[in-house]
Tab-separated table of C-alpha atoms in Angstrom:
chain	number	residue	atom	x	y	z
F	907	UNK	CA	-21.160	-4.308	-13.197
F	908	UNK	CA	-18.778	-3.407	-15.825
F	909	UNK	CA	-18.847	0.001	-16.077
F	910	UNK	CA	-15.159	1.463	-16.068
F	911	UNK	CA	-16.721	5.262	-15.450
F	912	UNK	CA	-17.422	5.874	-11.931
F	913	UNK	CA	-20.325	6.243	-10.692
F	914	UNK	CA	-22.527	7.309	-7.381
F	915	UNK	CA	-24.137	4.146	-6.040
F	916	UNK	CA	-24.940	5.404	-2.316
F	917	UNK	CA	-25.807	9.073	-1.838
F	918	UNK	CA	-24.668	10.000	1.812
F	919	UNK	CA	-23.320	13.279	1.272
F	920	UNK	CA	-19.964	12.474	3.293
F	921	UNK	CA	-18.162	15.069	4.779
F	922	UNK	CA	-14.920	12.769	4.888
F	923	UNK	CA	-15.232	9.816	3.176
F	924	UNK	CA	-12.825	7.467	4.374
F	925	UNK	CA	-11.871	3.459	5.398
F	926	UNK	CA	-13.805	1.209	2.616
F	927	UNK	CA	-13.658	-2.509	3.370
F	928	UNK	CA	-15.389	-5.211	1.744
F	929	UNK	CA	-16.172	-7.658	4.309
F	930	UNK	CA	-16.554	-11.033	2.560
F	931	UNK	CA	-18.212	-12.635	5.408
F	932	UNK	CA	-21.373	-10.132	4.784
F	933	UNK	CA	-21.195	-9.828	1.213
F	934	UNK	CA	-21.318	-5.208	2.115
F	935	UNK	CA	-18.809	-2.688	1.900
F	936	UNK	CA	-18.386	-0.674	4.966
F	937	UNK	CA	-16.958	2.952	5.572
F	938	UNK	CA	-16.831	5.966	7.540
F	939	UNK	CA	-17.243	9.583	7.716
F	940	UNK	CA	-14.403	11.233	10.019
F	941	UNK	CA	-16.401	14.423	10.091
F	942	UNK	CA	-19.869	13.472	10.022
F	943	UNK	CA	-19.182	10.623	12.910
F	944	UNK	CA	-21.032	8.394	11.146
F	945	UNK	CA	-20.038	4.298	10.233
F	946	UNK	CA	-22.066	3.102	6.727
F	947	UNK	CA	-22.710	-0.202	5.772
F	948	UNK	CA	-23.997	-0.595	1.980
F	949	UNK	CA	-25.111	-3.796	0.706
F	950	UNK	CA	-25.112	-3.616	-3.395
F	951	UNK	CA	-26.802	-6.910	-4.251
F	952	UNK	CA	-30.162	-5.687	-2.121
F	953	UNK	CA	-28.993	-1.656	-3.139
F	954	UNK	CA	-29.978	-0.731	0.727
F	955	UNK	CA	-27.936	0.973	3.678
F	956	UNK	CA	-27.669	1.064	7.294
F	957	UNK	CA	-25.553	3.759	9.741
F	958	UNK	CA	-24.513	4.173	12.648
F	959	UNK	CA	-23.474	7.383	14.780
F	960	UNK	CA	-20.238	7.202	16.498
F	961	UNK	CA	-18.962	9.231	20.053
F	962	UNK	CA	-16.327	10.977	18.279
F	963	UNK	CA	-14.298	11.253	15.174
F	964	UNK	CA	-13.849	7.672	13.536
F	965	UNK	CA	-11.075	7.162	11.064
F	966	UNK	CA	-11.433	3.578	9.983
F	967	UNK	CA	-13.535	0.274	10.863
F	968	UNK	CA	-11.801	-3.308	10.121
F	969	UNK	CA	-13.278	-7.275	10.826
F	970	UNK	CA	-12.551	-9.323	13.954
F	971	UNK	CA	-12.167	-12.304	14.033
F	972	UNK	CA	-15.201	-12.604	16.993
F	973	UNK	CA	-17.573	-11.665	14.169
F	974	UNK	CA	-17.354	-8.236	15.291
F	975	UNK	CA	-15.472	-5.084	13.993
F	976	UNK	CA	-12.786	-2.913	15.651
F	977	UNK	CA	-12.993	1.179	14.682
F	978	UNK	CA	-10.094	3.235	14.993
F	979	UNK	CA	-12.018	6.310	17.384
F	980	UNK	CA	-10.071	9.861	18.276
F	981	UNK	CA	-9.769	8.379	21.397
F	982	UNK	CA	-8.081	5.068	20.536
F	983	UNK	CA	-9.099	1.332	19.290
F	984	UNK	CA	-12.613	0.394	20.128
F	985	UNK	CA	-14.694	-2.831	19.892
F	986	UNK	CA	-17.634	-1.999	17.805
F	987	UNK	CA	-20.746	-4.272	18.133
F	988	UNK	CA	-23.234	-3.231	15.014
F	989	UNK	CA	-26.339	-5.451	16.571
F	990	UNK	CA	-26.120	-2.853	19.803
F	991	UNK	CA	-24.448	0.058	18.431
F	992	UNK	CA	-21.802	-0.111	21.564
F	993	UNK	CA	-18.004	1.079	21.402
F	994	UNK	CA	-15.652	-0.497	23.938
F	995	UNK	CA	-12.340	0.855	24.263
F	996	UNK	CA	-9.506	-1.639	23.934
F	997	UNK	CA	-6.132	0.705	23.391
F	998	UNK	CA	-5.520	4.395	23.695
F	999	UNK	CA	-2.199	4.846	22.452
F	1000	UNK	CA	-2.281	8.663	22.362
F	1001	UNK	CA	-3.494	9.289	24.929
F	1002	UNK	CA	-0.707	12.003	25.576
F	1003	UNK	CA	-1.513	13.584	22.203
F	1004	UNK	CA	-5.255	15.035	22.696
F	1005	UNK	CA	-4.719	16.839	19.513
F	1006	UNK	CA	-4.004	13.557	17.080
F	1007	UNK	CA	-6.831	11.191	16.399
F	1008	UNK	CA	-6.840	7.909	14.040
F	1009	UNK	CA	-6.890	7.850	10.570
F	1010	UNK	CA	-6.535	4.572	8.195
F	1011	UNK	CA	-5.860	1.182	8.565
F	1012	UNK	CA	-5.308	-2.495	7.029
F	1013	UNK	CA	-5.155	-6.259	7.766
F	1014	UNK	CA	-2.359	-8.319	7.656
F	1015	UNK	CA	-2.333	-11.393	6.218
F	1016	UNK	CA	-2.024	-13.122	9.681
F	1017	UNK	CA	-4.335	-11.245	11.247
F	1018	UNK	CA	-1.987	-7.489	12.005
F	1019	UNK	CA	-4.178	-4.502	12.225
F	1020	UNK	CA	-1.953	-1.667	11.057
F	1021	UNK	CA	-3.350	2.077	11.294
F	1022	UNK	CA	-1.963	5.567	11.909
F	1023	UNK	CA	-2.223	8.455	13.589
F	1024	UNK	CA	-2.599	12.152	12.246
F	1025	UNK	CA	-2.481	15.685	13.637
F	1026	UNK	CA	-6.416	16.534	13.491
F	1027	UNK	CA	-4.870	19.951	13.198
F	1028	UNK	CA	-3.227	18.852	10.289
F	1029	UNK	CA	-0.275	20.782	10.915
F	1030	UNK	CA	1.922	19.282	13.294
F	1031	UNK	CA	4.359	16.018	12.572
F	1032	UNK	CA	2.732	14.319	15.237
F	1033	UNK	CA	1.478	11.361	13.066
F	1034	UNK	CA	2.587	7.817	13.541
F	1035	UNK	CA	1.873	4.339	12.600
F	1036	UNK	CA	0.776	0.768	14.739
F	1037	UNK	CA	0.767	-2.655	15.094
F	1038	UNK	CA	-1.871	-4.609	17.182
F	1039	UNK	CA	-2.012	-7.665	16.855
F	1040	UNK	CA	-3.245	-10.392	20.058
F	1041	UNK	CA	-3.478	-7.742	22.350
F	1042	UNK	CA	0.366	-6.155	21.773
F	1043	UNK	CA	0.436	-2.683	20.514
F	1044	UNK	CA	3.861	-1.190	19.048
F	1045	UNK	CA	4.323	1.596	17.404
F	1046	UNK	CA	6.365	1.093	13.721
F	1047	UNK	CA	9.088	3.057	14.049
F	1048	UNK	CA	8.454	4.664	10.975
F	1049	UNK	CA	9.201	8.662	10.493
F	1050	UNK	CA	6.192	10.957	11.632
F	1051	UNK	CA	4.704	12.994	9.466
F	1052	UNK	CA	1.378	15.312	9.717
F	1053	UNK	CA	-1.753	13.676	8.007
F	1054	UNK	CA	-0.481	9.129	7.699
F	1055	UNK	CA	-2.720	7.341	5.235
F	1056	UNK	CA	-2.846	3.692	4.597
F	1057	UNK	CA	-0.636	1.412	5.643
F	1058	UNK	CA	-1.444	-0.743	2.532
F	1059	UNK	CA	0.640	-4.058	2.542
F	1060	UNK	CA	1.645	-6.246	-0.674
F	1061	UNK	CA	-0.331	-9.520	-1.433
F	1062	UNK	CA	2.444	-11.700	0.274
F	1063	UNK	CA	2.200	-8.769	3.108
F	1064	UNK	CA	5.818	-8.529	3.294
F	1065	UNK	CA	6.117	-4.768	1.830
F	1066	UNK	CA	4.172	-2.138	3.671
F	1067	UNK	CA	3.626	0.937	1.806
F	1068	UNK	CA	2.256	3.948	3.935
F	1069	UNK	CA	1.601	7.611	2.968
F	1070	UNK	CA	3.126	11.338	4.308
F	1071	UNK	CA	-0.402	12.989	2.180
F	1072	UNK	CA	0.858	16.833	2.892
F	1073	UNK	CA	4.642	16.008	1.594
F	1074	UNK	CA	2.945	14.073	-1.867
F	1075	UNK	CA	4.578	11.142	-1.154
F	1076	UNK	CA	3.984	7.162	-0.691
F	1077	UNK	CA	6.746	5.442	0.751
F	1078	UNK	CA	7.758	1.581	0.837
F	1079	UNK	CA	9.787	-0.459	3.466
F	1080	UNK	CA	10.277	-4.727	4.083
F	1081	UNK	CA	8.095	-6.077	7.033
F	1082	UNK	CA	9.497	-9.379	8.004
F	1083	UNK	CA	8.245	-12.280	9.605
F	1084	UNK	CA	7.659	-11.083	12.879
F	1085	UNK	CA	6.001	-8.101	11.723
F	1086	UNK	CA	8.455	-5.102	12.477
F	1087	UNK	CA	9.343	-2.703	9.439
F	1088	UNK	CA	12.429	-2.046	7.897
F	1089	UNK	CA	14.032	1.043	6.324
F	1090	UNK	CA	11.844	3.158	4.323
F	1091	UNK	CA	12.504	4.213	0.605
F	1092	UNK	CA	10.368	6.311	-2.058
F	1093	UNK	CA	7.536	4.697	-4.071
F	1094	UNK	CA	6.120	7.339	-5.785
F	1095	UNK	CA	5.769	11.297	-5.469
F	1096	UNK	CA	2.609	12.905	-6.597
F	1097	UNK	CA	3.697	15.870	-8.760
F	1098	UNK	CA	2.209	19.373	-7.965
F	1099	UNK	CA	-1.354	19.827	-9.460
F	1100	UNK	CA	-2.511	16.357	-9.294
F	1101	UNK	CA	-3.839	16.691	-5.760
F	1102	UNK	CA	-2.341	14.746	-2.268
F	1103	UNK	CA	-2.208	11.216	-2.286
F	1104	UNK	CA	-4.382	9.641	0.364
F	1105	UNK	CA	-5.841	6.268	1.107
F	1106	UNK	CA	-4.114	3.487	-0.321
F	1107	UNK	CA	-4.775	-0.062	-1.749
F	1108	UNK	CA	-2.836	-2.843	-3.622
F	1109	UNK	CA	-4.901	-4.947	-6.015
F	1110	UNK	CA	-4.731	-8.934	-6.795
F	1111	UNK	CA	-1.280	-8.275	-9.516
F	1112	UNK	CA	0.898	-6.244	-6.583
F	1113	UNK	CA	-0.217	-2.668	-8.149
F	1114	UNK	CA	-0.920	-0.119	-5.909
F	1115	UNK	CA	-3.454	2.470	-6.351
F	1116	UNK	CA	-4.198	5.827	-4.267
F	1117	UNK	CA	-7.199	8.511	-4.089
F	1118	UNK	CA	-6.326	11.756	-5.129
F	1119	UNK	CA	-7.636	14.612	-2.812
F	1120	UNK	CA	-8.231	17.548	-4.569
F	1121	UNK	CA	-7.025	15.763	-8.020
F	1122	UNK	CA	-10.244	14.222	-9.186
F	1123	UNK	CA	-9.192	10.937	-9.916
F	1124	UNK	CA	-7.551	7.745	-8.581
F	1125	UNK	CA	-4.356	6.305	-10.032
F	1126	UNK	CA	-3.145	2.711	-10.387
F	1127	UNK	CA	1.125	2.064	-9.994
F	1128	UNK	CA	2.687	-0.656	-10.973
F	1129	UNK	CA	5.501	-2.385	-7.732
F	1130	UNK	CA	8.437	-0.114	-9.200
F	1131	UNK	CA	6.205	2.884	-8.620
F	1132	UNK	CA	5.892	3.792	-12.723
F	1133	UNK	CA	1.971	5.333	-13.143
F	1134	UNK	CA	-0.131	2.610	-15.385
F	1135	UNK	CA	-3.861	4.302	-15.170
F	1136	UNK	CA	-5.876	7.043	-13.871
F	1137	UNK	CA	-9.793	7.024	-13.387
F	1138	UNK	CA	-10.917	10.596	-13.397
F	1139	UNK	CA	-14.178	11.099	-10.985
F	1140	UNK	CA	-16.602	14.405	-11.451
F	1141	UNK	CA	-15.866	15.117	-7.703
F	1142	UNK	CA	-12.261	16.556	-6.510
F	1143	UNK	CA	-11.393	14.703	-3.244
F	1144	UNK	CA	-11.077	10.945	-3.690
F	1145	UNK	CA	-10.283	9.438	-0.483
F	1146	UNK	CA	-9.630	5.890	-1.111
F	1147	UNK	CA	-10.848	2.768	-3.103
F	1148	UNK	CA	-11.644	-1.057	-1.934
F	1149	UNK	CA	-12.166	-3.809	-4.372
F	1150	UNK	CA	-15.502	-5.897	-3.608
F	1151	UNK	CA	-18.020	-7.560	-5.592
F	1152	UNK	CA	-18.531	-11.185	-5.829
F	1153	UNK	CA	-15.240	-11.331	-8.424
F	1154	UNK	CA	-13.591	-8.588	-6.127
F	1155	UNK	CA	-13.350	-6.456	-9.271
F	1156	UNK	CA	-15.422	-4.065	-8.601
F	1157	UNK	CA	-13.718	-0.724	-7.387
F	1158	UNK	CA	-15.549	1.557	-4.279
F	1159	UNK	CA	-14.180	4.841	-3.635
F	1160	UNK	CA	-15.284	7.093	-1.228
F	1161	UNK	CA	-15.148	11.144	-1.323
F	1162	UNK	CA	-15.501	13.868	0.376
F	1163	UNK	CA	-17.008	17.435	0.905
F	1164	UNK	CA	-14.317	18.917	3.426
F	1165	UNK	CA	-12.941	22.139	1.984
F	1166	UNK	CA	-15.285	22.358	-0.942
F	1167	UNK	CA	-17.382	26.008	-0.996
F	1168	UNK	CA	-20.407	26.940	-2.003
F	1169	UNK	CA	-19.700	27.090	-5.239
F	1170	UNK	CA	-18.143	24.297	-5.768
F	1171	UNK	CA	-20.298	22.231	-4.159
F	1172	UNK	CA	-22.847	23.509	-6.393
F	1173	UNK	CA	-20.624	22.170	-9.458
F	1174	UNK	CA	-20.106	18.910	-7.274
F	1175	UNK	CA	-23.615	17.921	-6.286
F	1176	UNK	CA	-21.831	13.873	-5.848
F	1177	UNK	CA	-19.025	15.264	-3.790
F	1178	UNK	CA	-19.411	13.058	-0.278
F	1179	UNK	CA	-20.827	10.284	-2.265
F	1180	UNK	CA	-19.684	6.431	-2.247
F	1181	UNK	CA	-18.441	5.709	-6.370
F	1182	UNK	CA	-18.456	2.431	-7.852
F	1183	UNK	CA	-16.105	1.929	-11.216
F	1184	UNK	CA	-14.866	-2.258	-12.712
F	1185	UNK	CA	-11.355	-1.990	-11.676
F	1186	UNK	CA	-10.487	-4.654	-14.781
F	1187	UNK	CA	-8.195	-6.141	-12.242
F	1188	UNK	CA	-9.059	-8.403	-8.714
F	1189	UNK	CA	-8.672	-7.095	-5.246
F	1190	UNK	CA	-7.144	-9.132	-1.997
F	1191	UNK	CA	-9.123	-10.781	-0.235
F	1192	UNK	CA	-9.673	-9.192	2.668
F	1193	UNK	CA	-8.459	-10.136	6.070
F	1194	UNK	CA	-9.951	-10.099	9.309
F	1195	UNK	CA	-8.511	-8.554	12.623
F	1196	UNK	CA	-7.130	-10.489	15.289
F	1197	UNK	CA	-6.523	-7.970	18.282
């Protein structure tokens, strides 16, 4: 495919379109929807899908490295087997916050999961971001904020960039060797009017790019954080993109229907859909979990 306008290539009518991953090993993009409980699995070269219903809100699904997956539930990390359908919790780490749930994730090079945290409410500062990684969990350190999104991490995984999506803002900091963050500075800000930044990704030449919620596009910045492209979608809430594709240069983005009316889900009959657009750059290769 080398089509640089996006375009619907699985119909699911996603509430909240989140988490796309291409897992290499399978050759299929996988994603959720937070709302509609639901984990999707589309293979492109055979155009078919499979899903899966999940016990509770699920805000991202990643590779293990035992074949398997690990999704990011309200109620904590589980162990997700896709032959049986079974969840098995590994880590609750909010536990003590019934009103949070999970929301986004990446792999680190060596094997890190990274994901945050989010007031479901989407009102309180309660948000915060993890590391698991061989069975330790720790939480970053990094300032809380309401709705997290990403962590996305550079290709040498050394710079972690992670998201405050109510305050507009996508925020950098050094990860060293051991994993642990340092001090945070600005990226980017995402000017009033363009929509809230949301998931994030960082392509094959260090460039990051973000879904736009409510902006109707995705953008592409270069490391310094300067604006180099935006892809304008016919739907309003781009959640996040994933490159995949034999080449890895083909973009997925997912969307979503949350907070859309009637009417304008009458003008948006693709809102919820999963998009497809050539990116005209590589992904990462992806990573798999080891937790």
């Amino acid at each position: 495919m080398r089509d640089a306008a996006p375009r619907s290539v699985l119909s699911v009518g996603a509430i909240l379109g989140e988490g796309p991953i291409w897992v290499e090993r399978e050759a299929a993009l996988w994603f959720v929807d937070i709302k509609g409980h639901a984990i999707h699995r589309f293979d492109p070269a055979l155009d078919v899908s499979k899903s899966w219903t999940t016990p509770g809100q699920v805000g991202w699904i990643v590779p293990t490295d035992d074949g398997l997956f690990a999704v990011g539930l309200q109620s904590g990390v589980h162990r997700f087997d896709p032959r049986s359908g079974a969840f098995t919790l590994l880590h609750a780490p909010e536990a003590h916050r019934p009103g949070n749930r999970l929301n986004d994730a990446t792999v680190a090079p060596g094997g890190a999961l990274w994901f945050g945290s989010m007031d479901d409410a989407e009102a309180e500062e309660s948000g915060r971001f993890y590391r698991l990684h061989r069975g330790d969990l720790v939480e970053s350190g990094l300032a809380a904020v309401s709705i997290t999104n990403g962590p996305a991490l550079s290709p040498d995984g050394r710079i972690l960039y992670h998201t405050d999506t109510l305050g507009r803002a996508i925020w950098q900091c050094p990860v060293d060797a051991d994993g642990v963050a340092g001090a945070a500075t600005l990226f980017t800000r995402i000017e009033d009017g363009a929509g809230y930044p949301d998931g994030p990704t960082v392509d094959a030449e260090g460039c990051l790019w973000t879904g736009l919620f409510g902006g109707w596009a995705v953008r592409r910045y270069d490391p310094a954080g300067r604006l180099m492209r935006e892809i304008r979608f016919p739907v309003a809430n781009i959640t996040k993109i994933a490159f995949g594709g034999p080449d890895l240069m083909t973009a997925y983005a997912t969307t979503a229907r949350k907070g859309l009316d009637v009417t304008a889900l009458t003008e948006q009959p693709l809102a919820g859909d999963l998009f497809a657009f050539d990116a005209g750059v590589a992904g990462l290769p992806g990573h798999v979990a080891t937790i």
